[in-house]
C-alpha positions as protocol buffer text, in pm:
chain_id: "A"
residue {
  index: 1
  type: MET
  ca { x: -854 y: -196 z: -116 }
}
residue {
  index: 2
  type: ARG
  ca { x: -855 y: -568 z: -80 }
}
residue {
  index: 3
  type: ILE
  ca { x: -543 y: -753 z: 32 }
}
residue {
  index: 4
  type: TRP
  ca { x: -497 y: -920 z: -309 }
}
residue {
  index: 5
  type: THR
  ca { x: -489 y: -581 z: -480 }
}
residue {
  index: 6
  type: ASN
  ca { x: -213 y: -470 z: -243 }
}
residue {
  index: 7
  type: ILE
  ca { x: -13 y: -788 z: -301 }
}
residue {
  index: 8
  type: ILE
  ca { x: -42 y: -756 z: -680 }
}
residue {
  index: 9
  type: ALA
  ca { x: 58 y: -388 z: -666 }
}
residue {
  index: 10
  type: VAL
  ca { x: 370 y: -469 z: -460 }
}
residue {
  index: 11
  type: PHE
  ca { x: 471 y: -741 z: -708 }
}
residue {
  index: 12
  type: VAL
  ca { x: 418 y: -501 z: -1001 }
}
residue {
  index: 13
  type: LEU
  ca { x: 630 y: -235 z: -830 }
}
residue {
  index: 14
  type: ALA
  ca { x: 899 y: -495 z: -753 }
}
residue {
  index: 15
  type: GLY
  ca { x: 895 y: -617 z: -1114 }
}
residue {
  index: 16
  type: LEU
  ca { x: 924 y: -265 z: -1253 }
}
residue {
  index: 17
  type: THR
  ca { x: 1209 y: -194 z: -1011 }
}
residue {
  index: 18
  type: ALA
  ca { x: 1394 y: -511 z: -1115 }
}
residue {
  index: 19
  type: TYR
  ca { x: 1342 y: -434 z: -1485 }
}
residue {
  index: 20
  type: ALA
  ca { x: 1465 y: -75 z: -1447 }
}
residue {
  index: 21
  type: ASN
  ca { x: 1764 y: -196 z: -1246 }
}
residue {
  index: 22
  type: ALA
  ca { x: 1848 y: -455 z: -1514 }
}
residue {
  index: 23
  type: GLN
  ca { x: 1832 y: -185 z: -1782 }
}
residue {
  index: 24
  type: GLY
  ca { x: 2097 y: 8 z: -1592 }
}
residue {
  index: 25
  type: ILE
  ca { x: 1878 y: 303 z: -1503 }
}
residue {
  index: 26
  type: GLU
  ca { x: 2061 y: 500 z: -1237 }
}
residue {
  index: 27
  type: HIS
  ca { x: 1906 y: 499 z: -887 }
}
residue {
  index: 28
  type: ALA
  ca { x: 1629 y: 259 z: -997 }
}
residue {
  index: 29
  type: LEU
  ca { x: 1672 y: 25 z: -703 }
}
residue {
  index: 30
  type: PRO
  ca { x: 1652 y: 283 z: -420 }
}
residue {
  index: 31
  type: ILE
  ca { x: 1360 y: 463 z: -587 }
}
residue {
  index: 32
  type: GLY
  ca { x: 1174 y: 133 z: -641 }
}
residue {
  index: 33
  type: VAL
  ca { x: 1232 y: 21 z: -283 }
}
residue {
  index: 34
  type: ALA
  ca { x: 1117 y: 362 z: -158 }
}
residue {
  index: 35
  type: ALA
  ca { x: 803 y: 335 z: -373 }
}
residue {
  index: 36
  type: ILE
  ca { x: 723 y: -10 z: -232 }
}
residue {
  index: 37
  type: VAL
  ca { x: 782 y: 108 z: 127 }
}
residue {
  index: 38
  type: CYS
  ca { x: 563 y: 417 z: 73 }
}
residue {
  index: 39
  type: PHE
  ca { x: 288 y: 204 z: -82 }
}
residue {
  index: 40
  type: LEU
  ca { x: 294 y: -41 z: 209 }
}
residue {
  index: 41
  type: ALA
  ca { x: 294 y: 245 z: 460 }
}
residue {
  index: 42
  type: GLY
  ca { x: -6 y: 402 z: 286 }
}
residue {
  index: 43
  type: ALA
  ca { x: -189 y: 69 z: 287 }
}
residue {
  index: 44
  type: ALA
  ca { x: -116 y: 28 z: 659 }
}
residue {
  index: 45
  type: VAL
  ca { x: -244 y: 378 z: 738 }
}
residue {
  index: 46
  type: ALA
  ca { x: -560 y: 315 z: 535 }
}
residue {
  index: 47
  type: SER
  ca { x: -616 y: -13 z: 719 }
}
residue {
  index: 48
  type: VAL
  ca { x: -574 y: 149 z: 1061 }
}
residue {
  index: 49
  type: THR
  ca { x: -802 y: 437 z: 959 }
}
residue {
  index: 50
  type: ASN
  ca { x: -1073 y: 193 z: 847 }
}
residue {
  index: 51
  type: SER
  ca { x: -1042 y: -1 z: 1172 }
}
residue {
  index: 52
  type: LEU
  ca { x: -1065 y: 314 z: 1384 }
}
residue {
  index: 53
  type: GLU
  ca { x: -1361 y: 438 z: 1183 }
}
residue {
  index: 54
  type: ARG
  ca { x: -1541 y: 108 z: 1242 }
}
residue {
  index: 55
  type: ILE
  ca { x: -1460 y: 115 z: 1615 }
}
residue {
  index: 56
  type: MET
  ca { x: -1569 y: 479 z: 1663 }
}
residue {
  index: 57
  type: ARG
  ca { x: -1897 y: 441 z: 1472 }
}
residue {
  index: 58
  type: PRO
  ca { x: -2192 y: 438 z: 1713 }
}
residue {
  index: 59
  type: PRO
  ca { x: -2411 y: 129 z: 1717 }
}
residue {
  index: 60
  type: GLU
  ca { x: -2704 y: 128 z: 1476 }
}
residue {
  index: 61
  type: PHE
  ca { x: -2972 y: 130 z: 1746 }
}
residue {
  index: 62
  type: PHE
  ca { x: -2857 y: 477 z: 1865 }
}
residue {
  index: 63
  type: SER
  ca { x: -2938 y: 643 z: 1532 }
}
residue {
  index: 64
  type: LEU
  ca { x: -3274 y: 811 z: 1502 }
}
């Protein structure tokens, strides 16, 4: 995913969390914060995986 998609998704999750918290839904804030943290952790793992995949790929001139 592109960085802008991640930023928009975090803002959407934060907005939904704030809305649910304002409506008085019980445990909305901790669940929303946990969702944002999990999303960011997943994005970080995906980024590291992509970087490692790019590093470990052999150069093009070795392929037959």
